[in-house]
Coordinates of N, CA and C in Angstrom, one line a residue:
Chain G
A1 N 0.7 -1.1 -0.1 CA 0.1 0.0 0.1 C 1.1 1.4 0.0
Q2 N 0.2 2.4 -0.8 CA 1.1 3.5 -0.8 C 1.2 4.0 0.6
S3 N 2.2 4.6 1.0 CA 2.8 5.6 2.2 C 2.9 6.6 1.8
V4 N 3.0 7.9 2.8 CA 3.3 8.9 2.6 C 4.3 9.6 4.1
S5 N 5.5 9.8 4.0 CA 6.1 9.7 5.3 C 6.7 11.1 5.4
Q6 N 6.3 12.0 6.4 CA 7.1 13.5 6.8 C 8.2 13.2 7.8
H7 N 9.6 13.5 7.4 CA 10.2 13.2 8.5 C 10.1 13.4 9.9
N8 N 9.6 14.9 9.6 CA 10.1 15.8 11.0 C 8.7 16.2 11.7
H9 N 8.2 16.1 13.0 CA 7.3 15.9 13.4 C 7.1 17.5 14.0
H10 N 7.9 18.1 14.6 CA 7.7 19.5 15.2 C 9.3 20.1 14.7
V11 N 9.1 21.3 13.8 CA 10.2 21.9 13.6 C 10.0 23.7 14.2
I12 N 11.2 23.8 14.8 CA 10.6 25.5 15.6 C 12.2 26.3 14.9
L13 N 11.9 27.4 14.6 CA 12.8 28.0 13.5 C 12.8 29.5 14.0
S14 N 13.3 30.5 13.7 CA 13.5 31.9 14.1 C 13.1 32.8 12.7
E15 N 12.6 33.7 12.9 CA 11.6 34.2 11.9 C 13.3 34.7 10.9
A16 N 12.8 34.8 9.5 CA 14.2 34.9 8.5 C 15.0 33.7 7.9
A17 N 14.3 32.0 8.9 CA 15.5 31.4 8.9 C 15.0 30.7 7.9
S18 N 15.8 29.8 7.1 CA 15.2 29.0 5.7 C 14.0 27.6 6.5
L19 N 13.5 27.3 5.3 CA 12.5 26.1 5.5 C 13.1 24.7 4.6
E20 N 13.0 23.8 5.4 CA 12.8 22.5 4.3 C 12.1 21.5 5.1
L21 N 11.2 21.4 4.4 CA 10.4 20.0 5.7 C 10.4 18.8 4.3
G22 N 10.7 17.8 4.9 CA 10.8 16.1 4.1 C 9.6 15.6 3.7
C23 N 9.4 14.8 2.6 CA 8.1 14.1 2.1 C 8.7 13.3 1.5
N24 N 8.8 12.2 1.5 CA 8.6 10.9 1.0 C 7.4 10.2 0.8
Y25 N 7.0 9.2 -0.6 CA 6.2 8.4 -0.8 C 6.5 7.0 -1.2
S26 N 5.9 6.1 -1.2 CA 6.4 4.8 -1.3 C 5.7 4.2 -2.8
Y27 N 4.8 5.1 -3.5 CA 3.9 4.5 -4.8 C 5.3 4.5 -6.0
G28 N 5.2 3.5 -7.1 CA 6.7 3.8 -7.9 C 5.8 4.2 -9.1
G29 N 4.6 4.5 -9.3 CA 3.9 5.0 -10.4 C 3.6 6.1 -10.5
T30 N 3.3 6.9 -11.6 CA 2.5 8.1 -11.6 C 1.7 8.6 -10.4
V31 N 2.6 9.7 -9.8 CA 1.7 10.2 -8.8 C 1.7 11.7 -9.2
N32 N 0.4 12.3 -8.3 CA 0.2 13.6 -8.2 C 0.6 13.8 -6.8
L33 N 1.2 15.0 -6.5 CA 2.1 15.8 -5.0 C 1.5 17.0 -4.6
F34 N 1.2 17.0 -3.2 CA 0.5 18.3 -2.8 C 1.2 18.7 -1.8
W35 N 1.1 20.1 -1.2 CA 1.3 20.2 0.1 C -0.1 21.0 0.6
Y36 N -0.2 20.7 1.8 CA -1.6 21.5 2.2 C -0.8 22.1 3.7
V37 N -1.7 23.4 3.8 CA -1.0 24.0 5.2 C -2.3 24.3 5.9
Q38 N -2.1 23.9 7.4 CA -3.4 24.4 8.3 C -3.1 24.7 9.5
Y39 N -3.4 26.1 9.2 CA -3.3 27.2 10.3 C -4.5 26.8 11.4
P40 N -4.2 27.2 12.9 CA -4.6 27.0 14.1 C -5.9 27.7 13.8
G41 N -6.6 26.4 14.3 CA -8.5 26.5 14.2 C -8.8 26.8 12.3
Q42 N -7.8 26.4 11.6 CA -8.6 26.5 10.0 C -8.5 25.4 9.4
H43 N -9.3 25.5 8.3 CA -9.0 24.4 7.7 C -7.7 24.0 6.4
L44 N -7.7 23.2 6.1 CA -6.7 22.6 5.2 C -6.8 24.0 4.0
Q45 N -5.4 24.3 3.3 CA -5.5 25.0 2.1 C -4.2 24.5 1.5
L46 N -4.5 24.4 0.2 CA -3.7 23.8 -0.6 C -2.4 25.2 -0.8
L47 N -1.2 24.2 -0.6 CA 0.3 25.5 -1.0 C 0.3 25.4 -2.4
L48 N 0.8 24.4 -2.5 CA 1.4 24.2 -4.3 C 0.9 22.8 -4.4
K49 N 0.9 22.4 -5.9 CA 0.9 20.9 -6.2 C 1.5 20.6 -7.1
Y50 N 1.9 19.6 -7.7 CA 2.9 19.0 -8.9 C 1.9 17.6 -9.6
F51 N 1.8 17.8 -10.7 CA 0.8 16.8 -11.4 C 2.0 16.6 -12.8
S52 N 2.8 17.3 -13.4 CA 3.9 17.3 -14.3 C 4.5 18.3 -15.1
G53 N 5.2 18.0 -15.5 CA 6.1 18.9 -15.9 C 7.4 19.8 -15.4
D54 N 7.6 21.0 -15.0 CA 8.6 21.2 -14.4 C 8.5 20.5 -13.3
P55 N 9.7 19.9 -12.6 CA 9.7 19.5 -11.1 C 9.8 20.6 -9.8
L56 N 10.2 21.7 -10.3 CA 10.2 22.8 -9.2 C 9.0 23.4 -9.2
V57 N 8.2 23.5 -8.4 CA 7.2 24.1 -8.4 C 6.6 25.2 -7.4
K58 N 6.2 26.4 -7.6 CA 5.9 27.4 -6.9 C 4.4 27.8 -6.7
G59 N 4.7 27.9 -5.1 CA 3.1 28.4 -4.7 C 2.4 29.3 -4.0
I60 N 2.0 29.4 -3.3 CA 1.5 30.7 -2.8 C 2.3 31.0 -1.5
K61 N 2.6 32.1 -0.8 CA 3.1 32.5 0.0 C 4.5 32.0 0.2
G62 N 5.4 32.4 -1.2 CA 6.8 31.8 -1.2 C 7.3 30.5 -1.4
F63 N 6.2 29.8 -1.1 CA 6.7 28.2 -0.6 C 6.9 27.4 -2.4
E64 N 7.5 26.8 -2.0 CA 8.2 25.7 -3.4 C 8.5 24.8 -2.9
A65 N 8.4 23.7 -4.0 CA 8.5 22.3 -3.9 C 9.5 21.9 -4.8
E66 N 10.3 20.5 -4.4 CA 11.2 19.8 -6.0 C 10.7 18.5 -5.7
F67 N 10.2 18.0 -6.8 CA 10.2 16.8 -6.9 C 11.1 15.8 -7.8
I68 N 11.7 15.1 -6.6 CA 12.7 14.2 -7.3 C 12.3 13.2 -7.3
K69 N 12.1 12.7 -8.5 CA 11.3 10.9 -8.5 C 12.4 10.1 -8.3
S70 N 13.7 10.1 -8.8 CA 14.4 9.1 -8.0 C 14.8 8.8 -6.6
K71 N 13.8 9.8 -6.2 CA 14.3 9.7 -4.5 C 12.6 9.3 -3.9
F72 N 12.0 9.7 -4.6 CA 10.1 9.5 -4.1 C 10.2 10.8 -3.2
S73 N 10.9 11.6 -3.6 CA 10.6 13.0 -2.5 C 9.5 14.2 -3.0
F74 N 9.4 14.9 -2.2 CA 8.6 16.2 -2.8 C 8.7 17.2 -1.3
N75 N 9.7 17.6 -1.2 CA 10.4 18.7 0.2 C 9.6 19.8 -0.4
L76 N 9.3 20.7 0.6 CA 8.6 22.3 1.0 C 10.0 23.0 1.3
R77 N 10.1 23.8 0.3 CA 10.6 24.9 1.0 C 10.4 26.3 1.0
K78 N 10.8 26.9 2.4 CA 10.7 28.4 1.7 C 12.1 29.0 2.4
P79 N 12.3 29.9 1.5 CA 13.9 30.7 1.7 C 13.8 31.7 3.4
S80 N 12.9 32.3 3.7 CA 12.9 32.8 4.7 C 11.3 33.1 5.5
V81 N 11.3 32.3 6.6 CA 10.0 32.1 7.2 C 9.6 33.3 8.2
Q82 N 8.3 33.6 8.2 CA 7.8 34.7 8.7 C 6.8 33.6 10.1
W83 N 6.5 34.7 10.9 CA 5.8 34.1 12.6 C 4.5 33.7 11.7
S84 N 3.8 34.1 10.8 CA 2.5 34.1 10.1 C 2.4 32.4 9.5
D85 N 3.9 31.8 9.4 CA 4.1 30.4 9.0 C 3.3 29.8 10.1
T86 N 3.3 29.8 10.7 CA 3.2 29.0 12.0 C 2.1 28.4 11.8
A87 N 2.0 27.2 11.9 CA 1.0 26.2 11.2 C 1.4 24.8 11.1
E88 N 0.7 23.8 11.0 CA 0.7 22.4 10.4 C 0.9 21.8 9.0
Y89 N 1.6 21.5 8.5 CA 1.7 21.4 6.6 C 1.9 19.6 6.8
F90 N 0.9 19.8 6.1 CA 0.9 17.9 5.2 C 1.1 17.8 4.0
C91 N 1.8 16.4 3.7 CA 2.4 15.9 2.5 C 1.1 15.3 2.0
A92 N 0.6 15.3 0.8 CA -0.5 13.9 0.2 C 0.2 14.1 -0.9
V93 N -0.3 12.4 -1.1 CA 0.1 12.1 -2.7 C -1.1 11.3 -3.2
K94 N -1.0 11.3 -4.6 CA -2.8 10.7 -5.5 C -1.9 9.8 -6.4
E95 N -2.2 8.5 -6.6 CA -1.5 7.8 -6.9 C -2.7 7.9 -8.4
G96 N -1.9 8.5 -9.9 CA -2.3 8.4 -11.0 C -3.7 8.7 -10.8
N97 N -4.4 8.3 -11.6 CA -5.9 8.2 -12.0 C -6.3 8.0 -10.8
N98 N -6.3 7.1 -9.6 CA -7.0 7.1 -8.3 C -7.9 8.1 -7.7
N99 N -8.9 7.6 -7.0 CA -9.4 9.0 -6.6 C -9.2 9.4 -5.3
D100 N -8.5 8.8 -4.3 CA -8.1 8.8 -3.2 C -6.9 9.7 -2.8
M101 N -7.1 10.5 -1.7 CA -5.4 11.4 -1.4 C -5.0 10.8 -0.4
R102 N -3.8 10.3 -0.2 CA -2.9 10.1 1.1 C -2.5 11.2 1.7
F103 N -2.1 11.3 3.1 CA -1.7 12.4 3.9 C -0.5 11.6 4.3
G104 N 0.6 12.6 4.8 CA 1.4 12.3 5.6 C 1.0 12.7 7.1
A105 N 1.9 12.4 8.2 CA 1.6 12.6 9.3 C 1.5 14.0 10.3
G106 N 2.0 14.7 8.8 CA 2.2 16.3 9.1 C 3.1 16.7 9.8
T107 N 3.8 18.0 9.7 CA 4.6 18.6 10.4 C 4.6 20.2 11.1
R108 N 4.6 20.1 12.0 CA 4.1 21.1 13.0 C 5.4 22.1 12.8
L109 N 5.1 23.3 12.6 CA 5.8 24.5 12.4 C 5.7 25.5 13.1
T110 N 6.8 25.6 13.9 CA 6.6 27.0 15.3 C 7.8 27.9 14.7
V111 N 7.4 28.6 14.0 CA 8.3 30.5 13.5 C 8.4 31.3 15.1
K112 N 9.3 31.3 16.2 CA 9.7 32.3 16.9 C 9.7 33.7 16.7
P113 N 9.2 34.8 16.7 CA 9.4 36.0 16.6 C 10.6 36.7 16.5
Chain R
G1 N -10.7 30.2 -4.3 CA -10.8 29.0 -4.5 C -12.2 28.4 -4.1
A2 N -12.6 27.2 -5.1 CA -14.4 26.9 -4.0 C -14.4 26.7 -2.7
V3 N -15.5 26.9 -2.5 CA -15.7 26.7 -1.2 C -16.5 25.3 -0.8
V4 N -16.0 24.8 0.3 CA -17.1 23.8 0.7 C -17.3 24.3 2.3
S5 N -18.6 23.7 2.8 CA -18.7 23.9 4.1 C -19.6 22.7 4.7
Q6 N -19.2 22.6 6.2 CA -19.4 21.5 7.0 C -20.6 22.0 8.3
H7 N -21.8 21.0 8.1 CA -22.3 21.7 9.4 C -22.8 20.3 10.3
P8 N -23.0 20.5 11.8 CA -22.0 21.5 12.0 C -20.5 21.7 12.4
S9 N -20.0 22.7 13.2 CA -18.8 22.7 13.3 C -18.1 22.0 14.7
W10 N -18.9 21.9 15.4 CA -18.7 21.1 16.2 C -20.0 20.2 17.4
V11 N -20.1 19.2 17.7 CA -21.4 18.3 18.6 C -21.0 17.8 19.6
I12 N -21.9 17.8 20.6 CA -21.4 16.9 21.9 C -22.6 16.0 21.6
C13 N -22.5 14.6 22.3 CA -23.6 13.9 21.9 C -23.6 12.7 23.1
K14 N -24.3 12.1 23.7 CA -24.4 11.5 24.3 C -24.1 9.9 23.6
S15 N -23.5 9.0 24.6 CA -22.8 7.8 24.1 C -24.4 6.9 23.3
G16 N -24.5 6.0 22.4 CA -25.3 5.4 21.9 C -26.4 6.5 20.7
T17 N -26.1 7.5 20.7 CA -27.1 8.6 19.8 C -26.4 8.4 18.3
S18 N -27.2 8.8 17.6 CA -26.4 9.0 16.2 C -26.0 10.6 16.0
V19 N -25.4 11.0 14.9 CA -24.9 12.2 14.8 C -24.9 12.3 13.2
K20 N -25.4 13.2 12.5 CA -25.6 13.7 11.4 C -24.9 14.9 10.7
I21 N -23.4 14.3 10.1 CA -22.5 15.8 9.6 C -23.1 16.2 7.9
E22 N -23.4 17.0 7.7 CA -23.5 17.3 6.4 C -22.1 18.2 5.6
C23 N -21.7 18.0 4.6 CA -21.1 18.4 3.9 C -21.5 19.5 2.3
R24 N -21.3 20.3 2.0 CA -21.6 21.0 1.1 C -20.7 21.7 0.3
S25 N -20.6 21.5 -1.0 CA -19.9 22.3 -1.9 C -20.8 23.5 -2.4
L26 N -20.1 24.7 -1.9 CA -21.1 26.0 -1.6 C -21.0 26.7 -3.5
D27 N -20.2 26.4 -4.2 CA -20.0 27.1 -5.6 C -19.5 26.2 -6.5
F28 N -19.4 25.1 -6.6 CA -19.4 24.3 -7.7 C -20.2 22.8 -7.3
Q29 N -20.4 22.5 -8.2 CA -21.1 20.8 -8.7 C -19.7 19.3 -8.1
A30 N -19.6 19.1 -7.1 CA -18.8 18.0 -6.8 C -19.5 16.4 -6.9
T31 N -18.6 16.1 -8.1 CA -18.9 14.4 -8.3 C -18.2 13.5 -7.6
T32 N -17.4 14.1 -6.7 CA -16.8 12.6 -6.0 C -16.5 13.9 -4.6
M33 N -16.8 13.0 -3.5 CA -16.2 13.9 -1.5 C -16.0 12.6 -1.1
F34 N -15.1 12.9 -0.3 CA -14.4 12.5 0.5 C -14.5 12.5 1.9
W35 N -14.1 11.7 2.8 CA -14.8 12.0 4.4 C -13.6 11.2 4.6
Y36 N -12.7 12.4 5.9 CA -11.7 12.1 6.3 C -11.9 12.0 8.1
R37 N -10.9 11.4 8.7 CA -10.8 11.7 10.4 C -9.6 11.7 11.0
Q38 N -9.3 13.1 11.3 CA -8.4 13.3 12.1 C -8.2 13.5 13.4
F39 N -7.4 12.5 13.9 CA -7.1 12.4 15.4 C -6.2 13.4 15.6
P40 N -6.5 13.8 17.3 CA -5.1 15.1 17.7 C -3.8 14.5 17.4
K41 N -3.3 15.4 16.9 CA -2.0 15.8 16.4 C -1.6 14.6 15.5
Q42 N -2.6 14.4 14.4 CA -2.5 13.4 13.8 C -2.7 13.6 12.3
S43 N -2.6 13.0 11.5 CA -2.8 12.8 10.2 C -4.4 12.8 9.6
L44 N -4.6 13.2 8.5 CA -5.7 12.7 7.9 C -6.0 11.7 7.4
M45 N -6.8 10.7 8.1 CA -7.3 9.3 7.3 C -8.4 9.0 6.8
L46 N -8.3 8.7 5.3 CA -9.4 9.0 4.3 C -10.7 7.6 4.9
M47 N -11.7 7.9 5.1 CA -12.7 7.0 5.9 C -13.3 6.3 4.5
A48 N -13.7 7.4 3.6 CA -14.4 6.9 2.6 C -14.6 7.6 1.1
T49 N -14.6 7.2 0.2 CA -14.7 7.9 -0.7 C -16.5 7.9 -1.7
S50 N -17.2 8.9 -1.9 CA -18.3 9.0 -2.6 C -18.8 9.5 -3.9
N51 N -18.9 8.6 -4.6 CA -19.7 9.6 -5.8 C -21.5 9.8 -5.8
E52 N -21.4 10.7 -6.5 CA -23.2 11.6 -6.5 C -23.9 9.9 -7.1
G53 N -24.8 9.8 -6.3 CA -25.7 8.8 -6.7 C -25.5 7.4 -6.7
S54 N -24.0 7.1 -6.1 CA -23.8 5.5 -6.0 C -23.4 5.3 -4.5
K55 N -22.9 4.0 -3.9 CA -22.8 3.7 -2.7 C -21.3 4.2 -2.4
A56 N -21.0 4.6 -1.3 CA -20.0 5.3 -0.9 C -18.8 3.7 -1.1
T57 N -17.3 4.0 -1.2 CA -16.1 3.1 -1.0 C -15.6 3.2 0.2
Y58 N -15.7 2.3 1.0 CA -14.7 2.7 2.3 C -13.7 1.8 2.5
E59 N -12.8 2.6 3.2 CA -11.3 2.4 3.7 C -11.3 1.0 4.2
Q60 N -10.6 0.2 4.2 CA -10.0 -0.7 4.9 C -10.3 -0.6 6.3
G61 N -11.1 -1.3 7.5 CA -11.1 -1.1 8.8 C -12.0 -0.3 9.3
V62 N -12.8 0.3 8.0 CA -14.1 1.6 8.8 C -15.3 0.9 8.6
E63 N -16.0 0.8 9.6 CA -17.0 0.1 9.4 C -18.6 0.8 8.5
K64 N -18.5 0.3 7.3 CA -19.9 1.0 6.5 C -21.3 1.0 7.4
D65 N -21.3 0.4 8.1 CA -22.9 0.1 8.7 C -22.6 1.2 10.0
K66 N -21.4 2.1 10.6 CA -21.4 2.6 11.8 C -21.4 3.9 11.2
F67 N -20.6 4.0 9.9 CA -20.4 5.5 9.5 C -21.5 5.6 8.1
L68 N -22.6 5.8 8.3 CA -23.1 5.8 6.9 C -23.0 7.1 6.1
I69 N -23.0 7.0 4.7 CA -22.5 7.8 4.1 C -23.7 7.9 3.2
N70 N -24.1 9.6 2.5 CA -25.0 9.4 1.5 C -25.0 11.1 1.0
H71 N -24.6 10.7 -1.0 CA -24.0 11.5 -1.7 C -25.6 11.9 -2.5
A72 N -25.8 12.5 -1.8 CA -27.3 12.6 -2.6 C -27.7 13.5 -3.6
S73 N -26.6 14.7 -3.8 CA -26.7 15.5 -5.2 C -24.9 15.8 -5.1
L74 N -25.0 16.5 -6.2 CA -23.6 17.2 -6.3 C -23.0 18.3 -5.4
T75 N -23.5 18.6 -4.7 CA -23.5 19.3 -3.9 C -23.3 19.0 -2.0
L76 N -24.0 17.5 -2.1 CA -24.4 17.7 -0.6 C -23.8 16.3 -0.4
S77 N -23.0 16.1 0.7 CA -23.1 14.7 1.4 C -23.0 14.6 2.5
T78 N -23.4 13.8 3.1 CA -23.5 13.6 4.7 C -23.3 12.3 5.2
L79 N -22.3 12.5 6.6 CA -21.7 11.2 7.3 C -22.7 11.2 8.8
T80 N -23.5 10.2 8.3 CA -24.1 9.7 10.1 C -23.3 8.8 10.6
V81 N -22.6 8.9 12.0 CA -22.1 8.3 12.9 C -23.5 7.6 13.8
T82 N -23.4 6.3 13.8 CA -24.7 5.4 14.2 C -24.1 4.9 15.7
S83 N -25.2 5.1 16.7 CA -24.9 4.4 18.0 C -23.3 4.9 18.2
A84 N -23.1 6.4 18.4 CA -21.9 7.1 19.0 C -21.1 6.4 19.9
H85 N -19.9 6.5 19.8 CA -19.2 6.2 21.6 C -18.2 7.0 21.9
P86 N -17.7 7.0 23.1 CA -16.3 7.9 22.9 C -15.5 7.7 22.1
E87 N -15.0 6.5 21.2 CA -14.1 6.3 20.7 C -13.8 6.8 19.6
D88 N -15.1 7.2 19.1 CA -15.6 8.0 17.8 C -15.4 9.7 17.6
S89 N -15.0 9.9 19.2 CA -14.9 11.5 19.3 C -13.6 11.5 18.7
S90 N -13.6 12.9 17.3 CA -12.5 12.9 16.8 C -13.0 14.4 15.6
F91 N -12.0 14.4 15.0 CA -12.2 15.7 13.9 C -12.8 15.3 12.4
Y92 N -13.9 15.4 12.1 CA -14.1 14.7 10.9 C -14.0 16.0 9.8
I93 N -13.5 15.6 8.4 CA -13.3 16.7 7.8 C -13.7 16.3 6.0
C94 N -14.6 16.9 5.6 CA -15.3 16.5 4.3 C -14.3 17.1 3.1
S95 N -14.2 16.7 2.1 CA -13.5 17.2 0.9 C -14.3 16.5 -0.4
A96 N -13.9 17.9 -1.4 CA -15.0 17.9 -2.4 C -13.9 18.2 -3.9
R97 N -14.3 17.0 -5.1 CA -13.5 17.8 -5.9 C -14.5 17.2 -7.3
L98 N -13.9 18.2 -8.0 CA -14.8 18.3 -9.4 C -14.7 16.9 -10.1
A99 N -15.8 17.1 -11.5 CA -15.2 15.7 -11.9 C -13.4 15.7 -12.7
G100 N -13.1 14.5 -12.7 CA -11.6 14.9 -13.2 C -11.0 14.7 -12.1
A101 N -9.9 13.0 -12.3 CA -9.2 12.7 -11.1 C -8.0 13.7 -10.8
Q102 N -7.7 14.6 -12.2 CA -7.0 15.6 -11.6 C -7.3 17.2 -11.2
S103 N -8.6 17.1 -10.8 CA -9.3 18.4 -10.2 C -8.8 18.3 -9.0
E104 N -8.5 19.6 -8.6 CA -8.0 19.8 -7.2 C -9.3 19.5 -5.8
Q105 N -8.9 19.2 -5.0 CA -10.0 18.9 -3.8 C -9.7 19.9 -2.8
F106 N -11.0 20.5 -2.6 CA -11.3 21.5 -1.7 C -11.8 21.0 -0.1
F107 N -11.2 21.5 0.5 CA -11.3 20.8 2.1 C -12.4 21.5 3.0
G108 N -13.2 21.4 3.4 CA -14.1 21.7 4.7 C -13.7 22.1 5.7
P109 N -14.0 23.1 6.8 CA -13.5 23.4 7.9 C -13.2 22.1 9.4
G110 N -14.0 21.1 8.5 CA -13.8 20.2 9.7 C -15.2 20.4 10.4
T111 N -15.7 19.1 11.5 CA -16.6 19.0 12.5 C -15.6 18.3 13.5
R112 N -15.9 18.6 14.8 CA -15.5 18.3 15.7 C -16.6 17.4 16.7
L113 N -16.6 16.2 16.5 CA -17.2 15.3 17.7 C -16.7 15.0 18.7
T114 N -17.5 14.9 19.9 CA -17.5 14.7 21.2 C -18.7 13.8 21.5
V115 N -18.3 12.6 21.9 CA -19.2 11.6 22.5 C -19.2 11.5 23.9
L116 N -19.8 12.0 24.5 CA -19.9 11.9 26.2 C -20.6 10.3 26.7

């Protein structure tokens, strides 16, 4: 069965620090990849997605992610985090044309002002 | 982006009662809706996938007789937790998607269920 792994459970950074959150998946076929953010008390919002084409994907709020097929990875990055980026971040994978989306366990990001 | 609403946002009920949660796509027609369960400090676990007008497909380990899903129209899906018990207390999140497997999924705000 497909699985999605997020390596960091809780990341604490100071403002202006660079961020990289890891995400690996186990499925070997065609995948669609997503990063979602969940701010405290709010619903999931899509940060960015990869379906095909350029493996470096740019999303909202200065986030980007790189799909490395050989490593089965889709790490999320941001060069300089802000206090307002404090949230839970979820990586999600959808197999090819399958309906359902599988989520990683999530990484809580705390940015200290 | 498209908006998905859930009602109620939170509910407290007694053990043994049934609770219905509604999920609506407000400004688009959702051919497929998904129901997830999220435990505290954990990820979303897919419970079931439903397509309008057909029976829901449940994930392994999810009791279909306990978690009844009805996708009656292109804008409404309901999840009924029957004979709820304290272990059913959780955060339930629905998601809706337009036709096409590559369409984006939009998530509702979730419903907090507490069973006493």
